[in-house]
Coordinates of C-alpha atoms and ligand atoms in Angstrom, one line a residue:
X191 CA 101.4 108.2 142.7
X192 CA 99.4 110.3 140.2
X193 CA 97.8 108.6 137.3
X194 CA 99.0 109.0 133.7
X195 CA 97.1 108.0 130.6
X196 CA 98.8 108.1 127.2
X197 CA 97.1 107.5 123.8
X198 CA 99.5 106.9 120.9
X199 CA 98.8 107.6 117.3
X200 CA 100.9 107.0 114.2
X201 CA 104.1 105.2 113.6
X202 CA 106.2 102.9 115.8
X203 CA 108.5 105.8 116.7
X204 CA 105.7 107.4 118.5
X205 CA 105.1 104.2 120.5
X206 CA 108.8 104.2 121.4
X207 CA 108.5 107.8 122.5
X208 CA 105.4 107.1 124.5
X209 CA 107.2 104.3 126.4
X210 CA 110.0 106.7 127.2
X211 CA 107.6 109.5 128.3
X212 CA 105.8 107.0 130.6
X213 CA 109.1 105.9 132.0
X214 CA 110.3 109.5 132.5
X215 CA 107.1 110.5 134.3
X216 CA 107.2 107.4 136.4
X217 CA 110.4 108.8 137.9
X218 CA 108.4 112.0 138.7
X219 CA 105.4 110.5 140.5
X220 CA 103.1 109.4 137.6
X221 CA 102.0 105.8 137.2
X222 CA 100.8 104.7 133.8
X223 CA 97.2 103.7 133.7
X224 CA 95.2 101.8 131.1
X225 CA 92.1 103.8 131.9
X226 CA 91.5 107.4 131.1
X227 CA 88.9 107.9 133.8
X228 CA 90.6 109.2 136.9
X229 CA 93.8 110.2 135.2
X230 CA 95.6 113.3 136.5
X231 CA 97.5 113.7 133.3
X232 CA 96.4 112.7 129.7
X233 CA 99.0 112.8 126.9
X234 CA 97.9 112.4 123.3
X235 CA 101.0 111.5 121.3
X236 CA 99.9 112.5 117.9
X237 CA 100.5 111.9 114.2
X238 CA 100.3 114.5 111.4
X239 CA 101.1 112.3 108.4
X240 CA 97.6 112.4 106.8
X241 CA 94.7 114.7 107.4
X242 CA 92.6 112.0 109.1
X243 CA 95.3 111.2 111.6
X244 CA 95.4 114.8 112.8
X245 CA 91.6 115.2 112.9
X246 CA 91.3 112.1 115.0
X247 CA 93.3 113.8 117.7
X248 CA 90.9 116.7 117.8
X249 CA 87.8 114.5 117.8
X250 CA 89.4 112.4 120.6
X251 CA 90.1 115.6 122.6
X252 CA 86.4 116.5 122.3
X253 CA 85.3 113.1 123.5
X254 CA 87.7 113.1 126.4
X255 CA 86.4 116.5 127.5
X256 CA 82.8 115.2 127.4
X257 CA 83.7 112.1 129.4
X258 CA 85.2 114.2 132.2
X259 CA 82.4 116.8 132.1
X260 CA 79.6 114.2 132.0
X261 CA 81.0 112.3 134.9
X262 CA 81.8 115.4 136.9
X263 CA 85.4 114.4 137.2
X264 CA 88.3 116.7 138.1
X265 CA 89.9 118.0 134.9
X266 CA 93.2 116.3 134.2
X267 CA 96.2 118.1 132.7
X268 CA 95.9 117.6 129.0
X269 CA 99.1 117.5 127.0
X270 CA 99.5 117.1 123.2
X271 CA 102.8 115.6 122.1
X272 CA 104.2 114.3 118.9
X273 CA 103.9 115.4 115.3
X274 CA 100.7 117.5 115.4
X275 CA 102.1 119.3 118.4
X276 CA 105.3 120.2 116.4
X277 CA 103.3 121.1 113.3
X278 CA 100.5 123.2 114.9
X279 CA 102.0 124.4 118.1
X280 CA 99.9 127.0 119.8
X281 CA 97.2 126.7 117.2
X282 CA 96.2 123.6 119.2
X283 CA 95.5 125.6 122.4
X284 CA 93.6 128.2 120.4
X285 CA 91.4 125.5 118.8
X286 CA 91.1 123.5 122.0
X287 CA 91.6 125.8 125.0
X288 CA 91.2 122.7 127.1
X289 CA 94.7 121.7 126.2
X290 CA 97.3 122.8 128.8
X291 CA 100.6 121.8 127.3
X292 CA 102.0 121.2 123.8
X293 CA 105.3 119.4 123.5
X294 CA 107.2 118.4 120.3
X295 CA 108.8 115.0 119.6
X296 CA 112.3 116.2 120.4
X297 CA 111.3 118.2 123.6
X298 CA 109.4 115.7 125.7
X299 CA 112.3 115.2 128.2
X300 CA 111.2 118.7 129.4
X301 CA 107.8 117.3 130.5
X302 CA 108.6 117.2 134.2
X303 CA 109.6 120.9 134.2
X304 CA 106.6 121.9 132.1
X305 CA 104.2 120.0 134.4
X306 CA 105.8 121.7 137.4
X307 CA 105.0 125.1 135.8
X308 CA 101.4 124.1 135.1
X309 CA 101.0 122.9 138.7
X310 CA 102.1 126.3 139.9
X311 CA 99.9 128.3 137.4
X312 CA 97.2 126.2 135.8
X313 CA 96.0 129.1 133.7
X314 CA 99.2 129.5 131.6
X315 CA 99.7 127.3 128.6
X316 CA 103.1 125.7 128.2
X317 CA 104.4 125.1 124.7
X318 CA 107.8 123.6 123.9
X319 CA 108.7 122.7 120.4
X320 CA 112.5 123.1 120.6
X321 CA 115.1 120.9 119.0
X322 CA 117.4 120.5 122.0
X323 CA 121.1 120.9 121.9
X324 CA 121.5 117.7 123.9
X325 CA 119.6 115.1 122.0
X326 CA 116.7 113.6 123.9
X327 CA 118.4 110.1 123.7
X328 CA 121.2 111.4 125.9
X329 CA 118.6 112.4 128.6
X330 CA 116.6 109.2 128.7
X331 CA 116.9 106.6 131.4
X332 CA 117.1 103.1 129.9
X333 CA 117.6 101.3 133.2
X334 CA 114.0 101.7 134.4
X335 CA 112.0 101.4 131.2
X336 CA 109.6 98.5 131.1
X337 CA 110.3 96.2 128.1
X338 CA 108.4 93.8 125.9
X339 CA 109.8 90.5 124.4
X340 CA 109.9 92.3 121.1
X341 CA 110.6 96.0 121.5
X342 CA 111.6 99.1 119.5
X343 CA 114.8 101.2 119.6
X344 CA 114.9 104.4 117.7
X345 CA 118.4 104.7 116.2
X346 CA 117.8 107.4 113.6
X347 CA 115.3 110.2 113.6
X348 CA 114.3 113.0 111.3
X349 CA 114.6 113.4 107.5
X350 CA 116.4 115.5 105.0
X351 CA 114.8 114.0 101.9
X352 CA 111.8 116.3 101.7
X353 CA 109.5 114.1 99.6
X354 CA 107.1 116.7 98.3
X355 CA 104.0 115.1 99.9
X356 CA 105.5 114.5 103.4
X357 CA 105.4 116.4 106.7
X358 CA 108.0 114.4 108.5
X359 CA 111.0 116.6 107.8
X360 CA 109.0 119.5 109.4
X361 CA 107.7 117.5 112.4
X362 CA 110.7 115.4 113.3
X363 CA 113.4 117.8 112.1
X364 CA 116.7 117.1 110.3
X365 CA 118.2 113.7 110.0
X366 CA 120.0 112.6 113.2
X367 CA 121.8 109.3 113.8
X368 CA 122.2 108.3 117.4
X369 CA 125.7 107.3 118.4
X370 CA 126.5 103.6 118.2
X371 CA 127.6 103.5 121.9
X372 CA 124.2 104.9 123.1
X373 CA 122.2 102.4 121.0
X374 CA 124.2 99.4 122.1
X375 CA 123.9 100.5 125.7
X376 CA 120.1 100.7 125.4
X377 CA 119.9 97.3 123.7
X378 CA 122.1 95.6 126.3
X379 CA 119.9 96.9 129.1
X380 CA 116.8 95.8 127.1
X381 CA 118.4 92.3 126.7
X382 CA 119.0 92.1 130.5
X383 CA 115.3 93.0 130.9
X384 CA 114.0 90.1 128.8
X385 CA 113.9 91.6 125.3
X386 CA 114.6 88.9 122.7
X387 CA 113.9 90.9 119.5
X388 CA 114.8 94.5 118.7
X389 CA 113.2 96.5 116.0
X390 CA 115.5 99.3 114.9
X391 CA 113.5 102.4 114.0
X392 CA 114.3 105.4 111.9
X393 CA 112.4 107.5 109.4
X394 CA 115.3 106.5 107.1
X395 CA 116.7 103.8 109.2
X396 CA 119.3 102.7 106.6
X397 CA 120.7 106.2 106.4
X398 CA 122.0 105.6 109.9
X399 CA 125.8 106.2 110.3
X400 CA 128.1 106.3 113.3
X401 CA 128.8 110.0 113.3
X402 CA 131.3 109.7 116.2
X403 CA 133.9 108.7 113.7
X404 CA 133.4 110.6 110.4
X405 CA 135.9 108.6 108.5
X406 CA 134.6 105.2 109.5
X407 CA 132.4 103.2 107.3
X408 CA 130.4 101.9 110.3
X409 CA 126.9 101.8 109.0
X410 CA 123.6 100.0 109.7
X411 CA 125.0 96.7 108.4
X412 CA 127.9 96.9 110.9
X413 CA 125.6 97.9 113.7
X414 CA 123.4 94.9 113.0
X415 CA 126.4 92.6 113.2
X416 CA 127.3 94.1 116.6
X417 CA 123.7 93.8 117.9
X418 CA 123.7 90.1 116.8
X419 CA 126.7 89.5 119.2
X420 CA 124.5 90.2 122.2
X421 CA 123.6 86.7 123.2
X422 CA 120.1 87.3 124.6
X423 CA 119.0 89.1 121.4
X424 CA 117.7 86.4 119.0
X425 CA 116.0 88.4 116.4
X426 CA 116.7 91.8 114.7
X427 CA 114.4 93.8 112.4
X428 CA 114.6 97.4 111.1
X429 CA 112.2 99.8 109.5
X430 CA 111.8 102.1 107.4
X431 CA 114.4 102.0 104.7
X432 CA 114.7 104.4 101.8
X433 CA 115.8 103.2 98.3
X434 CA 118.5 105.9 98.1
X435 CA 120.3 104.7 101.2
X436 CA 120.2 100.9 100.5
X437 CA 123.9 99.9 100.6
X438 CA 125.7 96.6 99.9
X439 CA 126.7 96.1 103.6
X440 CA 123.1 96.1 104.7
X441 CA 122.1 93.8 101.8
X442 CA 125.0 91.4 102.7
X443 CA 123.9 91.4 106.3
X444 CA 120.8 89.7 105.2
X445 CA 122.9 86.8 104.0
X446 CA 125.6 86.8 106.8
X447 CA 123.7 87.7 110.0
X448 CA 121.4 84.8 111.0
X449 CA 119.6 86.9 113.6
X450 CA 118.6 89.4 111.0
X451 CA 115.1 88.6 109.8
X452 CA 114.5 88.1 106.0
X453 CA 112.1 91.1 105.7
X454 CA 112.7 94.4 104.0
X455 CA 110.2 97.3 104.1
X456 CA 111.3 99.5 101.2
X457 CA 108.6 102.0 100.1
X458 CA 108.4 102.9 96.5
X459 CA 105.2 105.0 96.7
X460 CA 104.4 104.9 93.0
X461 CA 105.3 102.8 89.9
X462 CA 105.5 105.8 87.6
X463 CA 108.7 107.7 87.1
X464 CA 106.6 110.8 86.3
X465 CA 105.0 110.7 89.7
X466 CA 108.2 109.7 91.5
X467 CA 109.7 112.9 90.1
X468 CA 106.7 115.0 91.3
X469 CA 107.1 113.3 94.7
X470 CA 110.8 114.3 94.7
X471 CA 111.7 110.7 95.6
X472 CA 115.1 111.1 93.7
X473 CA 115.0 107.6 92.2
X474 CA 113.4 105.8 89.3
X475 CA 111.4 102.7 89.1
X476 CA 114.2 100.8 87.4
X477 CA 116.7 101.9 90.1
X478 CA 114.3 100.5 92.7
X479 CA 113.9 97.2 90.8
X480 CA 117.7 96.9 90.6
X481 CA 117.9 97.1 94.4
X482 CA 115.3 94.4 94.8
X483 CA 117.1 92.2 92.4
X484 CA 120.4 92.6 94.3
X485 CA 118.6 92.0 97.7
X486 CA 117.1 88.8 96.3
X487 CA 120.4 87.7 95.0
X488 CA 121.8 87.7 98.5
X489 CA 118.7 86.6 100.3
X490 CA 116.5 84.5 98.1
X491 CA 113.4 84.1 100.3
X492 CA 113.3 87.7 101.7
X493 CA 109.8 89.2 102.1
X494 CA 109.6 92.6 100.4
X495 CA 107.0 95.2 101.4
X496 CA 106.3 98.7 100.4
X497 CA 104.2 101.8 101.0
X498 CA 102.0 103.2 98.2
X499 CA 100.3 106.6 97.8
X500 CA 97.5 106.7 95.2
X501 CA 96.2 109.9 93.7
X502 CA 99.1 112.2 94.2
X503 CA 98.5 115.4 92.2
X504 CA 99.1 114.8 88.5
X505 CA 98.6 111.0 88.7
X506 CA 97.0 109.8 85.4
X507 CA 95.3 106.6 84.5
X508 CA 98.6 105.5 82.9
X509 CA 100.6 106.3 86.0
X510 CA 98.2 104.3 88.1
X511 CA 98.5 101.4 85.7
X512 CA 102.3 101.5 86.2
X513 CA 101.8 101.2 89.9
X514 CA 99.7 98.1 89.4
X515 CA 102.4 96.7 87.1
X516 CA 105.2 97.2 89.6
X517 CA 103.1 95.3 92.2
X518 CA 102.9 92.4 89.8
X519 CA 106.6 92.6 89.0
X520 CA 107.9 92.7 92.6
X521 CA 105.1 90.5 94.1
X522 CA 105.2 92.2 97.4
X523 CA 104.7 90.0 100.5
X524 CA 102.7 92.8 102.2
X525 CA 102.3 96.6 101.9
X526 CA 100.6 99.7 103.2
X527 CA 98.7 101.8 100.8
X528 CA 97.1 105.2 101.3
X529 CA 95.1 107.8 99.4
X530 CA 97.1 111.0 99.0
X531 CA 96.3 113.5 101.6
X532 CA 97.3 117.2 101.1
X533 CA 99.4 118.4 104.0
X534 CA 99.9 122.1 104.8
X535 CA 103.4 123.4 104.1
X536 CA 104.4 120.6 101.7
X537 CA 105.3 121.2 98.0
X538 CA 102.7 118.7 96.7
X539 CA 99.9 120.8 98.4
X540 CA 100.7 123.6 96.0
X541 CA 100.4 121.4 92.8
X542 CA 97.5 121.5 90.4
X543 CA 95.9 118.5 88.7
X544 CA 94.4 117.4 91.9
X545 CA 92.9 113.9 91.6
X546 CA 89.2 113.5 92.4
X547 CA 88.4 111.8 95.7
X548 CA 86.2 109.2 94.1
X549 CA 88.9 108.3 91.5
X550 CA 91.4 108.0 94.4
X551 CA 89.0 105.6 96.2
X552 CA 88.7 103.4 93.1
X553 CA 92.5 103.4 92.5
X554 CA 93.2 102.5 96.2
X555 CA 90.7 99.7 95.9
X556 CA 92.5 98.4 92.8
X557 CA 95.9 98.7 94.3
X558 CA 94.8 96.9 97.5
X559 CA 93.2 94.1 95.6
X560 CA 96.4 93.5 93.7
X561 CA 98.5 93.7 96.9
X562 CA 96.1 91.3 98.7
X563 CA 96.4 88.8 95.9
X564 CA 100.2 88.7 96.2
X565 CA 100.1 88.7 100.0
X566 CA 97.8 85.7 100.0
X567 CA 100.1 83.8 97.6
X568 CA 103.1 84.7 99.7
X569 CA 101.3 83.6 102.9
X570 CA 100.3 80.3 101.3
X571 CA 103.9 79.6 100.3
X572 CA 104.6 79.2 104.0
X573 CA 102.1 76.5 104.6
X574 CA 103.6 73.2 105.9
X575 CA 106.9 74.8 106.6
X576 CA 108.4 74.5 110.1
X577 CA 109.5 78.0 111.1
X578 CA 111.2 79.3 114.3
X579 CA 108.8 81.8 115.9
X580 CA 109.5 84.0 118.8
X581 CA 106.5 83.9 121.1
X582 CA 105.6 87.4 122.1
X583 CA 102.1 87.3 123.6
X584 CA 99.0 85.4 124.4
X585 CA 95.5 86.5 123.3
X586 CA 92.0 86.1 124.9
X587 CA 91.3 82.9 122.9
X588 CA 94.3 81.3 124.7
X589 CA 96.3 81.4 121.5
X590 CA 100.0 82.2 121.6
X591 CA 101.2 84.9 119.2
X592 CA 104.4 85.6 117.4
X593 CA 105.8 87.0 114.2
X594 CA 107.3 84.9 111.4
X595 CA 110.7 85.8 110.1
X596 CA 108.8 87.4 107.2
X597 CA 106.9 89.6 109.5
X598 CA 103.6 87.7 109.3
X599 CA 101.5 87.4 112.4
X600 CA 101.3 83.8 113.6
X601 CA 98.6 82.4 115.8
X602 CA 99.3 79.1 117.5
X603 CA 96.5 77.2 119.0
X604 CA 97.2 73.6 118.4
X605 CA 99.8 71.0 119.3
X606 CA 101.0 69.1 122.3
X607 CA 102.1 72.1 124.3
X608 CA 98.7 73.6 124.6
X609 CA 97.5 70.8 126.8
X610 CA 99.4 72.7 129.4
X611 CA 97.4 75.3 131.4
X612 CA 100.2 77.7 132.0
X613 CA 101.0 78.7 128.4
X614 CA 102.4 82.1 129.5
X615 CA 105.6 80.4 130.2
X616 CA 106.3 80.1 126.5
X617 CA 106.3 83.9 126.0
X618 CA 109.8 84.9 125.2
X619 CA 110.8 81.6 123.8
X620 CA 111.9 80.9 120.2
X621 CA 109.9 77.7 119.2
X622 CA 109.6 75.7 116.1
X623 CA 106.1 76.0 114.7
X624 CA 104.5 74.2 111.8
X625 CA 102.4 76.5 109.6
X626 CA 99.2 74.6 109.1
X627 CA 97.0 77.3 107.5
X628 CA 97.5 80.7 105.9
X629 CA 95.0 83.6 105.7
X630 CA 95.1 87.0 104.2
X631 CA 96.8 88.7 107.1
X632 CA 98.1 85.9 109.3
X633 CA 99.3 82.3 109.6
X634 CA 98.0 79.6 111.9
X635 CA 100.6 77.3 113.4
X636 CA 101.1 74.3 115.6
X637 CA 104.1 73.3 117.7
X638 CA 106.2 70.5 116.4
X639 CA 107.2 67.6 118.6
X640 CA 110.8 68.7 118.9
X641 CA 110.0 72.3 119.6
Ligands
SAH280 N1 110.3 107.4 105.7 C1 109.4 106.6 105.0 C2 108.0 106.9 105.2 C3 107.5 107.6 106.4 S1 105.8 108.1 106.3 C4 109.7 106.5 103.5 O1 110.5 107.3 103.1 O2 109.1 105.8 102.8 C5 104.9 106.5 106.1 C6 104.1 106.5 104.9 O3 103.0 107.4 104.9 C7 104.9 106.9 103.6 O4 105.7 105.9 103.1 C8 103.8 107.3 102.7 O5 103.3 106.1 101.9 C9 102.6 107.7 103.6 N2 102.4 109.1 103.5 C10 103.3 110.1 103.8 N3 102.7 111.3 103.5 C11 101.5 111.1 103.0 C12 100.5 111.9 102.5 N4 100.6 113.3 102.4 N5 99.4 111.3 102.0 C13 99.2 110.0 102.0 N6 100.2 109.2 102.5 C14 101.3 109.7 103.0
SF4_281 FE1 108.8 111.5 104.4 FE2 110.2 111.1 102.2 FE3 111.4 111.5 104.5 FE4 110.1 109.3 104.1 S1 111.9 110.0 103.0 S2 110.1 110.6 106.0 S3 108.4 109.9 102.9 S4 110.2 113.0 103.4
F3S282 FE1 103.1 110.3 112.1 FE2 105.1 111.7 113.0 FE3 105.3 109.1 112.7 S1 103.7 112.3 111.4 S2 104.0 108.7 111.0 S3 103.9 110.1 114.1 S4 106.9 110.6 112.3

């Protein structure tokens, strides 16, 4: 077998794609390796969302080249996949002639063919950025994919919303919902292979619809109900939702489906209607708050999280204050926050009233302080509770790891069980854990006697 090394950047969807690339290539003679040295094929599965993410890929390429040259190693085939590939195409091979192959996020099922061509003529660059007629999901082999206890399934991909700051509609293409049958088939196979938790992925996951029957009202809420019927699957999560696509069926599922975790990632981006308009988010702050109110009506203790962008063009001190206010009002359990990064081809990149970098830094700091404050309080509210935790892993300190229903990382290093040497056997089990301490980004737990 030849050796394959994949480095993945960006969102969970890229990790899902990397797993499938690795699986696909395994069927064609490439074995995944943790080490880059000695690899015959290196794939960088890239992210284009912010300037830094894309630049990281170029600096990594430079470093990889040096590693090979300094150690006199045979040059591997270098492939760039993912969203930078889609956005920059052959510019990548111009800037880095060391790259042999560029393949977009919808086209990677062609990798075996492209590699064959390169093996025949190593001088010619191969570039494939097509959006195939047969969606990639219909070409993937689910049977042989290696699975983790908690694993991802992409159910929806692409975006038609065109928020003015965002590259995703250009890199992932138009909104596409995978057929219900194909999703359930993949999850059933995953369940047979030991998966206990599925995380449903989509750029706008709650826009998912079963398009095989146009008149049906079969939506994400119904899909979640069906997934919950699969015995082995004990826990269901989904991300990322868009406020415009939040419907009552999904909200009710949080009350009715026990296996659906009480966690909702619903990005608002800014607390100012002015900025939301400039961002083309198509909803107001009060509409967002109404959704949160409804969600909390059906699921009282749900953890709400969001994404924020600070320093979008035109953001004034007052707009920034409104973002701080909304954080206090919703009391987010956790969040991601970013400085605005101007992206080529987007509407926001053409706007005036650019916010100074230093002001952006100060605002980000303020936002993060406020978010951290609420996260700490939320985490603290879980102390002394006994919570079912799906054990997903073990770390070097001999602690077991899992995620709380509210998506908090839980470390477990105390309790009767850990007298045992062979703690690996708990991986994949849902166990009752008492939360004994909370930190900024995690919880510490101990097994209870009746776990
Ligand atoms: N589909 C999701 C988000 C996908 S991108 C949604 O609608 O919310 C993930 C996050 O990256 C976004 O929520 C946004 O906060 C951030 N992001 C996207 N483009 C950005 C940019 N140009 N600069 C800074 N952050 C950005
Ligand atoms: Fe980007 Fe907006 Fe689409 Fe989310 S909804 S992927 S932020 S364009
Ligand atoms: Fe990045 Fe593409 Fe995901 S731009 S965030 S890898 S959809």
